[in-house]
Structures are given as structure tokens and as C-alpha cells.
C-alpha atoms as a PDB file:
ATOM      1  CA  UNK A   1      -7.876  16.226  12.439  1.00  0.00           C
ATOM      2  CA  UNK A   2      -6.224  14.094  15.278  1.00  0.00           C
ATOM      3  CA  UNK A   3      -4.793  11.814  12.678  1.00  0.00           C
ATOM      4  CA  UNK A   4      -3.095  15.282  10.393  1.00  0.00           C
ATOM      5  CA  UNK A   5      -1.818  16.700  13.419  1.00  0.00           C
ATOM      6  CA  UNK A   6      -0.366  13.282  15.115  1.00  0.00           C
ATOM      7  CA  UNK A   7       1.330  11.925  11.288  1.00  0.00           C
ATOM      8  CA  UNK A   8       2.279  15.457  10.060  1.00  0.00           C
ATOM      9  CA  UNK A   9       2.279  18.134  12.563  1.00  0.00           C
ATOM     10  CA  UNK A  10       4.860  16.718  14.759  1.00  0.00           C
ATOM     11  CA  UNK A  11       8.039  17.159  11.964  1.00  0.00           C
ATOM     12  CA  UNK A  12       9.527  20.088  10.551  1.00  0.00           C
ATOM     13  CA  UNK A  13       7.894  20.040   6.850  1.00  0.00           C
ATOM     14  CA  UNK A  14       4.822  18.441   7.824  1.00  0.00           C
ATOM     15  CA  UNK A  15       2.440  17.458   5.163  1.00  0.00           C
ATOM     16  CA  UNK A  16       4.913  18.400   2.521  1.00  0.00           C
ATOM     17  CA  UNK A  17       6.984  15.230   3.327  1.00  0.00           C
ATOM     18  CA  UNK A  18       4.098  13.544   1.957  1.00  0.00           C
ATOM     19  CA  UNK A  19       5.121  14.153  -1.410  1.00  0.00           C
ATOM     20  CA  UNK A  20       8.807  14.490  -0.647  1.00  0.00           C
ATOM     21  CA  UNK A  21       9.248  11.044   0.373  1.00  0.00           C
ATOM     22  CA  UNK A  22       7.872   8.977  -2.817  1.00  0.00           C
ATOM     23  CA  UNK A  23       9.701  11.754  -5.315  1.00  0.00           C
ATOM     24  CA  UNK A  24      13.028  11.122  -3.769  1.00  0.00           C
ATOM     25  CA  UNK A  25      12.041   7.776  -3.820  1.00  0.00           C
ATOM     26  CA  UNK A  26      11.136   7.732  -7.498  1.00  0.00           C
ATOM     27  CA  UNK A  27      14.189   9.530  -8.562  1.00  0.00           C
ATOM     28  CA  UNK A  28      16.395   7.350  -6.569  1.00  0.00           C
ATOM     29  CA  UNK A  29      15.196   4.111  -8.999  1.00  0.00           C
ATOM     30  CA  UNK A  30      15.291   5.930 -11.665  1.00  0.00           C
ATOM     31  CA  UNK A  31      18.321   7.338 -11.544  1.00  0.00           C
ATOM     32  CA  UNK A  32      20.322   3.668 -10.917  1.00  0.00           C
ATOM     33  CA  UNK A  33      18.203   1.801 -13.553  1.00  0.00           C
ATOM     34  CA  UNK A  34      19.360   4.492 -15.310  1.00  0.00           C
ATOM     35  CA  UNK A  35      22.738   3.758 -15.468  1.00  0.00           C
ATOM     36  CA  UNK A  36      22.451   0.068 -16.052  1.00  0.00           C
ATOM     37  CA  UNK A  37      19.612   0.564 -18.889  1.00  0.00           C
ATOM     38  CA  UNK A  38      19.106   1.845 -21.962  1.00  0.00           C
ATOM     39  CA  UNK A  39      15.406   1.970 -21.524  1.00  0.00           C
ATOM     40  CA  UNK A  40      12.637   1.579 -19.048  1.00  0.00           C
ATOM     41  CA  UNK A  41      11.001  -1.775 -19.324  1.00  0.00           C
ATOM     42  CA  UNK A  42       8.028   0.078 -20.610  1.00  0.00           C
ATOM     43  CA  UNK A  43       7.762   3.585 -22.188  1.00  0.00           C
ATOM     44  CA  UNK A  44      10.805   5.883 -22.741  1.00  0.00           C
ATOM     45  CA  UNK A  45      10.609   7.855 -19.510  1.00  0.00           C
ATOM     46  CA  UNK A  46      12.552   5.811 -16.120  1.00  0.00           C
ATOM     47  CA  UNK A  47      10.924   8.314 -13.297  1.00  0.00           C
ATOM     48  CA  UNK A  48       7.370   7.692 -14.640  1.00  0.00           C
ATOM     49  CA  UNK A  49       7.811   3.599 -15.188  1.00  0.00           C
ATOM     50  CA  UNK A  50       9.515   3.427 -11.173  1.00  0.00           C
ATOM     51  CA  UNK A  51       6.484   5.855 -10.318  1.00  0.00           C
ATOM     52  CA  UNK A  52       3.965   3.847 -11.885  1.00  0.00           C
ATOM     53  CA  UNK A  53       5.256   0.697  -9.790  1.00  0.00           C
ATOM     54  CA  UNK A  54       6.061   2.488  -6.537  1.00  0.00           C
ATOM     55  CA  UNK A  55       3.451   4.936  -5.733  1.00  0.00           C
ATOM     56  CA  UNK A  56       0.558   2.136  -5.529  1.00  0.00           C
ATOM     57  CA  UNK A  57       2.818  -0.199  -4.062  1.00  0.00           C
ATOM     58  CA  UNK A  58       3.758   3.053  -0.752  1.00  0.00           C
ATOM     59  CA  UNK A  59       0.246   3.303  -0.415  1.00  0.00           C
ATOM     60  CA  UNK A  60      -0.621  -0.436   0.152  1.00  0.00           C
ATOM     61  CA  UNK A  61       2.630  -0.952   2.534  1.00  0.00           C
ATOM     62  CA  UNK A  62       1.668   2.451   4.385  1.00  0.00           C
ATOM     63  CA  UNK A  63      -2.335   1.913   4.973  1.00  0.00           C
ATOM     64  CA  UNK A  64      -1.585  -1.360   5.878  1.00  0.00           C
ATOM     65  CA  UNK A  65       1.107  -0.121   8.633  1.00  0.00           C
ATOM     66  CA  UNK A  66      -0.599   2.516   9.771  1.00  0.00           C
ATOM     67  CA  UNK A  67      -4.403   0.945  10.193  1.00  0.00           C
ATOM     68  CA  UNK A  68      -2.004  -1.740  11.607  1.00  0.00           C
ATOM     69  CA  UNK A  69      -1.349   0.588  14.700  1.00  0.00           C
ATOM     70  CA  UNK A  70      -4.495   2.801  14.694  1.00  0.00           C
ATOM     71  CA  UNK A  71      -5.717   1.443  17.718  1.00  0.00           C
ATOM     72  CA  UNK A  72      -2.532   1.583  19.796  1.00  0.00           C
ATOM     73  CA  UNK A  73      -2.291   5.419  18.561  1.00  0.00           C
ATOM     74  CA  UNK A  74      -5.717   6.731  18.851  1.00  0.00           C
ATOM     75  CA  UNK A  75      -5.998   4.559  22.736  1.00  0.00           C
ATOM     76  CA  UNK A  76      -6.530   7.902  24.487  1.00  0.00           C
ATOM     77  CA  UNK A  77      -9.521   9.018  22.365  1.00  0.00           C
ATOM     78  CA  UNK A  78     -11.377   5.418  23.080  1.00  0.00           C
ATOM     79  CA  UNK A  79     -11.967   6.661  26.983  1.00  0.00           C
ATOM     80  CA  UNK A  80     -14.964   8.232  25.010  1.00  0.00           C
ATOM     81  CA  UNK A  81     -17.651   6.190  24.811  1.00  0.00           C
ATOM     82  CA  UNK A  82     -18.652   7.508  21.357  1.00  0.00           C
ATOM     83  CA  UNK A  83     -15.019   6.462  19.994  1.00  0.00           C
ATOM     84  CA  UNK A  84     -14.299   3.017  19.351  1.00  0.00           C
ATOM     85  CA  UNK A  85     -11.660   0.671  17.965  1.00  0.00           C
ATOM     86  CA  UNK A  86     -13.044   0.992  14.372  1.00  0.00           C
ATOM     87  CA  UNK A  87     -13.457   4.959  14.616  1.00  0.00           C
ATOM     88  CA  UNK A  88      -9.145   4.860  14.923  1.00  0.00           C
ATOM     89  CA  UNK A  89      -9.129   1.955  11.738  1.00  0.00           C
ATOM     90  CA  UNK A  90     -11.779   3.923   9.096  1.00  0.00           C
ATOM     91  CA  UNK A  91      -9.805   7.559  10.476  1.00  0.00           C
ATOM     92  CA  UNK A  92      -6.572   5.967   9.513  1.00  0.00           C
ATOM     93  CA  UNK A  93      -8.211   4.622   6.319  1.00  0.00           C
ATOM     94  CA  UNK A  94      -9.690   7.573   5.231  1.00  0.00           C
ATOM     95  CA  UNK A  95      -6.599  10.094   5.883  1.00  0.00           C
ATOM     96  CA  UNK A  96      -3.916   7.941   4.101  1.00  0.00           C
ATOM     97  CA  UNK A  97      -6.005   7.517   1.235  1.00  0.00           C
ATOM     98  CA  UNK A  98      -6.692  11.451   0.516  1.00  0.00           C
ATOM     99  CA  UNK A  99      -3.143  11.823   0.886  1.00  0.00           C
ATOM    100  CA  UNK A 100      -1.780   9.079  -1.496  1.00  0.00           C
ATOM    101  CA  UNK A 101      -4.109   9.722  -3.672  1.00  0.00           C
ATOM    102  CA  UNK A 102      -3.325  13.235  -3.702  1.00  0.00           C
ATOM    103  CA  UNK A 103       0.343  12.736  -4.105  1.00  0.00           C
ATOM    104  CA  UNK A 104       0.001  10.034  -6.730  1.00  0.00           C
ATOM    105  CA  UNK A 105      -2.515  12.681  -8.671  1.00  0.00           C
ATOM    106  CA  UNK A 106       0.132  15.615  -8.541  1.00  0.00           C
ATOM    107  CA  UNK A 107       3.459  13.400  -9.417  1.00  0.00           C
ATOM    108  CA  UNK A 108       1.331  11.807 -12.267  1.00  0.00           C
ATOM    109  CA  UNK A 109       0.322  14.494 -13.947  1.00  0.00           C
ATOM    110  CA  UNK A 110       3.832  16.646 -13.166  1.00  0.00           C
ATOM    111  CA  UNK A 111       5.422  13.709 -14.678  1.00  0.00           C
ATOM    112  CA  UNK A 112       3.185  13.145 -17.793  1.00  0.00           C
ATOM    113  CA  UNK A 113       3.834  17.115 -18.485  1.00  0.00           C
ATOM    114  CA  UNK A 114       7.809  17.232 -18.166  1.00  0.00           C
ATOM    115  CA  UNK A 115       8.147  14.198 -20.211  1.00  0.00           C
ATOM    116  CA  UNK A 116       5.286  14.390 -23.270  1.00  0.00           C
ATOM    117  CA  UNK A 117       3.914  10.970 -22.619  1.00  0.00           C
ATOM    118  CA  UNK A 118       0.535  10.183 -24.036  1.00  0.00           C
ATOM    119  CA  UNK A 119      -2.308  10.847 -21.898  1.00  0.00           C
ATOM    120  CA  UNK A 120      -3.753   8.172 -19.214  1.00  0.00           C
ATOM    121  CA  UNK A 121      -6.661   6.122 -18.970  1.00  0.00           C
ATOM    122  CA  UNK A 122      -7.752   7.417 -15.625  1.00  0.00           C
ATOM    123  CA  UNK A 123     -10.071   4.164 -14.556  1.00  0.00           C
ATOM    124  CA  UNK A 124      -7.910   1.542 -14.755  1.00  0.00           C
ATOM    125  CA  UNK A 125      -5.452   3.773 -12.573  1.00  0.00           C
ATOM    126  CA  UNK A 126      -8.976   5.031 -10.134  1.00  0.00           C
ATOM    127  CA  UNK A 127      -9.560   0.941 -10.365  1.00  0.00           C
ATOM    128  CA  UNK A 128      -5.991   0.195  -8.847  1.00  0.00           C
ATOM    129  CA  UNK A 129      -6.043   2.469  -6.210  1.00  0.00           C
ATOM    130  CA  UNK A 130      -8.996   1.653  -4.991  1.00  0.00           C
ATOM    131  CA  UNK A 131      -7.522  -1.919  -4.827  1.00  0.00           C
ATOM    132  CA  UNK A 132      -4.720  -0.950  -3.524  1.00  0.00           C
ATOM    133  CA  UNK A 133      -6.418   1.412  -0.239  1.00  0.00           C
ATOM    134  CA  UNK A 134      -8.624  -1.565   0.519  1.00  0.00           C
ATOM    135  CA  UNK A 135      -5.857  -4.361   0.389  1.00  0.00           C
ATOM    136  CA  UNK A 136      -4.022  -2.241   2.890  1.00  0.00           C
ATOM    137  CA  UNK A 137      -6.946  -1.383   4.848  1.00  0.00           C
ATOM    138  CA  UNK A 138      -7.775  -5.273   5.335  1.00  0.00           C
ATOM    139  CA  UNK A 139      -4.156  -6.543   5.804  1.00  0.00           C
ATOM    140  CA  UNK A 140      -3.787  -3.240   8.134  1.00  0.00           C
ATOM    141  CA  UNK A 141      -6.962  -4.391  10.103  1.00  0.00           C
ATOM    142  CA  UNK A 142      -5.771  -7.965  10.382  1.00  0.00           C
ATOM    143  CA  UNK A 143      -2.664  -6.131  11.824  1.00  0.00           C
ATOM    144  CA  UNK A 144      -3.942  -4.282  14.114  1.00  0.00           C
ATOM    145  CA  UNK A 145      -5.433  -7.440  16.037  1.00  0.00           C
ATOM    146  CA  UNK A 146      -1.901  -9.160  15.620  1.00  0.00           C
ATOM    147  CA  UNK A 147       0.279  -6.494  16.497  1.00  0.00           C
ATOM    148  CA  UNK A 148      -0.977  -6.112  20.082  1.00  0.00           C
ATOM    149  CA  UNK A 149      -2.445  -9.555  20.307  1.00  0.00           C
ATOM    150  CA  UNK A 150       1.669 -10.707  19.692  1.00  0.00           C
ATOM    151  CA  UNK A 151       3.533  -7.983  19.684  1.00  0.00           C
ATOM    152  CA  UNK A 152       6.227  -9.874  18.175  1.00  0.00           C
ATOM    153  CA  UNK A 153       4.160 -10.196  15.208  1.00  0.00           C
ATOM    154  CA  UNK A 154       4.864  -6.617  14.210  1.00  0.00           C
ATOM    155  CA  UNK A 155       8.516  -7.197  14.083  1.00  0.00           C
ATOM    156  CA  UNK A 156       7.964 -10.547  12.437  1.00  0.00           C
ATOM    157  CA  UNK A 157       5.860  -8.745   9.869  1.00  0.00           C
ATOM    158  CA  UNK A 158       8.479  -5.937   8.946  1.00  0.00           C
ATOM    159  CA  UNK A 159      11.230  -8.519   7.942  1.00  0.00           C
ATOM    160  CA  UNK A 160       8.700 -10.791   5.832  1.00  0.00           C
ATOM    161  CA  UNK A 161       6.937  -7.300   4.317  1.00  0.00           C
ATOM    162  CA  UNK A 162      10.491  -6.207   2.484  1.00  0.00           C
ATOM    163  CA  UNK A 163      11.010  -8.758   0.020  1.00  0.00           C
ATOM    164  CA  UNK A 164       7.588  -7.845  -1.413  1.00  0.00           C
ATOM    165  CA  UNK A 165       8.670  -4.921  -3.046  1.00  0.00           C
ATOM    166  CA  UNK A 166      11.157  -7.232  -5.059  1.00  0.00           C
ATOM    167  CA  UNK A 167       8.367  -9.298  -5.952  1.00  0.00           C
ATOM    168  CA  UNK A 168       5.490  -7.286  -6.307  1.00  0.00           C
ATOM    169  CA  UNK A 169       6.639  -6.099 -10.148  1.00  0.00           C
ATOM    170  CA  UNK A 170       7.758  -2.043  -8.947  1.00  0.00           C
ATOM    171  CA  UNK A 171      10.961  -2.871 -11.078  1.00  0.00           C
ATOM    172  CA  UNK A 172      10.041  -5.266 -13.825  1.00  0.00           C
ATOM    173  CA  UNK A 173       6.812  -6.079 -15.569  1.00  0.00           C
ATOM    174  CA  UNK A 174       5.459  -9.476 -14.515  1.00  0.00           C
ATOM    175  CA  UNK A 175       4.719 -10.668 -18.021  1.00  0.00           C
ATOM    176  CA  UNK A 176       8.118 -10.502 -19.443  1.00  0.00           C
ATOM    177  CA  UNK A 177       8.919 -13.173 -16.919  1.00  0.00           C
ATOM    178  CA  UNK A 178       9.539 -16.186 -17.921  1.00  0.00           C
ATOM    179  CA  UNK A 179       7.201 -19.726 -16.589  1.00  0.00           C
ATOM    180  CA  UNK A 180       7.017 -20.582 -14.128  1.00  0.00           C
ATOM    181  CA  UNK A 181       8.108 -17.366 -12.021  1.00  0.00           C
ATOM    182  CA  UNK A 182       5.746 -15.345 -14.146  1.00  0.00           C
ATOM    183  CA  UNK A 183       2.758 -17.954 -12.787  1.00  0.00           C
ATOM    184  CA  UNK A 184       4.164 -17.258  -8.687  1.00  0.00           C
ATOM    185  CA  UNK A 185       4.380 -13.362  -9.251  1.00  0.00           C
ATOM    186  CA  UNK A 186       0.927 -13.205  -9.901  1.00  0.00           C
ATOM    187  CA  UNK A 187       0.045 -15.256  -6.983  1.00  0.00           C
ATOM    188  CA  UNK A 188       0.802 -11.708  -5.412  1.00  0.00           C
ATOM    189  CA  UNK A 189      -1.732  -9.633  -5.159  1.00  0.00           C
ATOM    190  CA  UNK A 190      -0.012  -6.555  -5.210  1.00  0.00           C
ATOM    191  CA  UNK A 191       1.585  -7.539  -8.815  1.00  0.00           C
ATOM    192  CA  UNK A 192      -1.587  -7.009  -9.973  1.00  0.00           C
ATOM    193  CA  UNK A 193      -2.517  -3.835  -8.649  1.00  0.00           C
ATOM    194  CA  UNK A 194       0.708  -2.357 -10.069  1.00  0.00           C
ATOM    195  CA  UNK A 195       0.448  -3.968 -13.202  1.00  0.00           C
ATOM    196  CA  UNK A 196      -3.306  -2.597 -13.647  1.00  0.00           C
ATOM    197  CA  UNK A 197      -1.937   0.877 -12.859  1.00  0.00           C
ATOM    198  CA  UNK A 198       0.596   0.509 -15.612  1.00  0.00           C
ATOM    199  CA  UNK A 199      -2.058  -0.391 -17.832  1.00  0.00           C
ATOM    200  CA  UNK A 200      -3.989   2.654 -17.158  1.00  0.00           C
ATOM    201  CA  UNK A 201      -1.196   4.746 -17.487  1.00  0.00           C
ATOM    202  CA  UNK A 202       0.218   3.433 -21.002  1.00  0.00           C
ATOM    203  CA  UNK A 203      -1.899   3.321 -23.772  1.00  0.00           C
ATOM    204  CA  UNK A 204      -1.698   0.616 -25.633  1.00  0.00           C
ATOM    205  CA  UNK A 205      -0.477  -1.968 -23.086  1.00  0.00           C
ATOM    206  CA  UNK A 206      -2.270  -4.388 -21.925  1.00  0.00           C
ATOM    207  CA  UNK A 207      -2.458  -8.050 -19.725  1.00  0.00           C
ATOM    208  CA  UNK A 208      -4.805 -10.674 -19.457  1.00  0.00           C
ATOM    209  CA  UNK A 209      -3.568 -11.376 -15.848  1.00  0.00           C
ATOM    210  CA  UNK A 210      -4.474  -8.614 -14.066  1.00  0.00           C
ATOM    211  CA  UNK A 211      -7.505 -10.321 -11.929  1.00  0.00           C
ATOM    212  CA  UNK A 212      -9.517  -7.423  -9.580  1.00  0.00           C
ATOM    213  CA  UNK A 213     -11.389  -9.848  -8.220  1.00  0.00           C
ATOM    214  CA  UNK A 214      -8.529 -11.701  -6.935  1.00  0.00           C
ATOM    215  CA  UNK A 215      -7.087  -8.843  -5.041  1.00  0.00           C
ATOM    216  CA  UNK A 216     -10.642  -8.054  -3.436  1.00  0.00           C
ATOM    217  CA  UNK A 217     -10.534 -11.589  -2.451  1.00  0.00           C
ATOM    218  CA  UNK A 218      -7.678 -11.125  -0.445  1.00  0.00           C
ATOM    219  CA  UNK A 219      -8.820  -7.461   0.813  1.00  0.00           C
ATOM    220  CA  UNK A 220     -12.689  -8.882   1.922  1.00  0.00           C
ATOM    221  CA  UNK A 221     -10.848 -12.110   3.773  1.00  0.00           C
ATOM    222  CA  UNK A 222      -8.273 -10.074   5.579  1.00  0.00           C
ATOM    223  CA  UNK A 223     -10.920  -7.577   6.416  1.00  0.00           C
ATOM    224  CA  UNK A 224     -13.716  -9.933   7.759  1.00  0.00           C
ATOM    225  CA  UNK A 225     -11.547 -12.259  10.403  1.00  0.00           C
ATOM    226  CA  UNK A 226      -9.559  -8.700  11.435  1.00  0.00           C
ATOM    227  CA  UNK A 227     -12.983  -7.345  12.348  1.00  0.00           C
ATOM    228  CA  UNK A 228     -13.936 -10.532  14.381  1.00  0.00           C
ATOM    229  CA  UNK A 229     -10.728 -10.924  16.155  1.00  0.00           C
ATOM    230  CA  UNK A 230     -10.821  -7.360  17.014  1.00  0.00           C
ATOM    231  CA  UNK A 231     -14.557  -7.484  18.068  1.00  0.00           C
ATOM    232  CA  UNK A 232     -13.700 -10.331  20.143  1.00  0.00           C
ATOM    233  CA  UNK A 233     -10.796  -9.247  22.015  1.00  0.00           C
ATOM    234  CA  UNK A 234     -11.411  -5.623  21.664  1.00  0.00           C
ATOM    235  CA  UNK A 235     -12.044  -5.438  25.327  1.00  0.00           C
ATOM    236  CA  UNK A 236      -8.418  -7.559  26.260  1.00  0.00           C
ATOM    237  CA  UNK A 237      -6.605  -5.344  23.929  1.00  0.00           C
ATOM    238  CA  UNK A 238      -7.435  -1.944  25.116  1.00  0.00           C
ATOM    239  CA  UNK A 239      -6.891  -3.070  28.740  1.00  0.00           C
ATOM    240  CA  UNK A 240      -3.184  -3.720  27.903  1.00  0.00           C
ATOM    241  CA  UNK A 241      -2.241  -0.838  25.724  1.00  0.00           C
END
């Protein structure tokens, strides 16, 4: 309840900017692909393609933000010896995912009904979410040791986080790429939780690339040295927050 009030309570709008920001989003691609294409890369309908791309990809970059700074936020709570540093991570965790899952449910389903496209596979799309929360939830715990460990990390880590939308497949579909950029792109874990969305929400298309082990590969390792860095300097950290 902390978490709601501190994220959403403190804005005119609150919670409904949750959905406001990816929709404007959304309709901002789709509206300049729009002019420069005929059709989407996939499917007839430019808001749901963008959508399908950029709503998994906003809930990756925000979990792993936001668990990134859990523990600087929720500091005042840890004077409680029943609150500690992991209470702040699994809170964060557990809020942003109701909420982009929530968002990505109702935009989904408005979209699929304004535009008359065929109706989803819902466990590939269940399957890339789920890949997506926990990739952000172990880069974002990784982060959260680095941020305050260097603080110049976090700045370092917002310049090298932009070009991954760019390469991440939001605006193009990794397989129509040609080799050997097709075999970097899905060195990127994230091109493969988009590109399993897209297959959930398309019948009919498929790729043999899409790899879920790979991405939980990246979420477990991130995950298990955040949790020992932060178990080990827990103690140094909160002192100089």
C-alpha cells in the first residue's frame, strides 16, 4: 500500500497514468510508422503490432528501474526490524507486475475488439510476461546493489539502457533480419520475450528462436549474485542512504 501511494498517489491522475503512458506511447509509433508504411511488419493493424513490442518491453525497463531503487525508497520502513532490504525488492516486484499486467490485459483486448483481429493464444503471451517480470526483477535486483554501491552506475546504466529499445525487436521482427544481425538480435534477451508475445498474439506465426530458457538464464544469474551482493553489503548500504 506504501508502494500505490508513493508511485501513484503523489500526481494528479494517479493510477490512471498507468495506462495513459503506454497508450500514448503506442499511438505515437503507430501513428509515424504509419506514414512511412503501408503495413505493419506483421498483421494489418500498426497500434496492436507497436503494442505487442512495447508493452512487454515498458514492463521489463520499468521493474528493472524501479526494484533498481526499492531499497533507497522504502529506507525509512527498514528502521523496523521486521522490514528488510528484500521486503522493498519482492513489494516493488509484486506491484509493477499487477499493474503491467493489468494494463497490457485491458489495451490487448481493447485493441483486438476495435480492430477484428483473430483471437490470441493467451500462454505464449502469460509465458512472456512472466519472462519479462522476472528479467526485470533480476536485472532490477542486480541494480539495486549497483546503484548505491556506485552511484554513478545508475547514470551509466540509463545511457547504455536506451539503445535497447532499438534493438530489442519493438519496431521490426527479428527474423526478417538478415545474417548475421538477425544471429546478434537474439543474443538479446528481451528480443525474445517480445517476439514470444507476438507469437501468442498472431495466430499463425511462429519462430524457432524464441529460447525461454535463455531468458531465465539471464533472469536466475542476475538474480542470484544481486542477492549476494546485497546480503553482503546490506549493512554498508543502508548506513549511507
Amino acid at each position: 500500500m506504501r508502494e500505490v501511494a508513493t508511485i501513484y498517489g503523489r500526481t494528479p491522475g494517479g493510477y490512471l497514468w498507468a495506462f495513459l503512458e503506454p497508450v500514448a506511447a503506442v499511438a505515437m509509433l503507430a501513428a509515424v510508422f504509419a506514414l512511412a508504411f503501408d503495413t505493419p511488419p506483421l498483421g494489418r493493424d500498426f497500434p496492436l503490432f507497436y503494442a505487442s513490442g512495447y508493452l512487454p518491453f515498458a514492463y521489463y525497463s520499468d521493474m528493472a528501474q524501479k526494484v533498481g531503487v526499492a531499497i533507497r525508497f522504502s529506507r525509512p520502513l527498514m528502521a523496523y526490524p521486521a522490514v528488510t532490504w528484500l521486503d522493498a525488492i519482492l513489494a516493488r516486484f509484486l506491484l509493477n507486475s499487477l499493474t503491467h499486467i493489468t494494463v497490457i490485459a485491458v489495451v490487448f483486448a481493447t485493441m483486438i475488439g476495435v480492430s477484428g483481429a483473430d483471437s490470441p493464444n493467451i500462454f505464449p503471451i502469460l509465458g512472456a510476461l512472466a519472462l519479462a517480470g522476472t528479467l526485470g526483477l533480476g536485472i532490477g535486483s542486480l541494480n539495486a546493489f549497483c546503484f548505491e554501491r556506485w552511484p554513478v552506475w545508475e547514470r551509466l546504466w540509463a545511457i547504455l539502457n536506451r539503445p535497447t529499445f532499438l534493438i530489442s525487436g519493438v519496431l521490426f521482427l527479428p527474423d526478417a533480419l538478415p545474417p548475421p544481425y538477425r544471429e546478434w538480435i537474439w543474443l538479446n534477451p528481451l528480443a525474445h520475450v517480445v517476439t514470444q508475445t507476438r507469437v501468442g498474439l498472431y495466430p499463425g506465426y511462429q519462430s524457432d528462436e524464441v529460447s525461454s530458457a535463455y531468458v531465465l538464464g539471464w533472469a536466475a544469474i542476475s538474480f542470484l549474485f544481486g542477492l549476494l551482493f546485497l546480503r553482503r553489503y546490506a549493512r554498508e548500504i543502508l548506513g549511507r542512504i
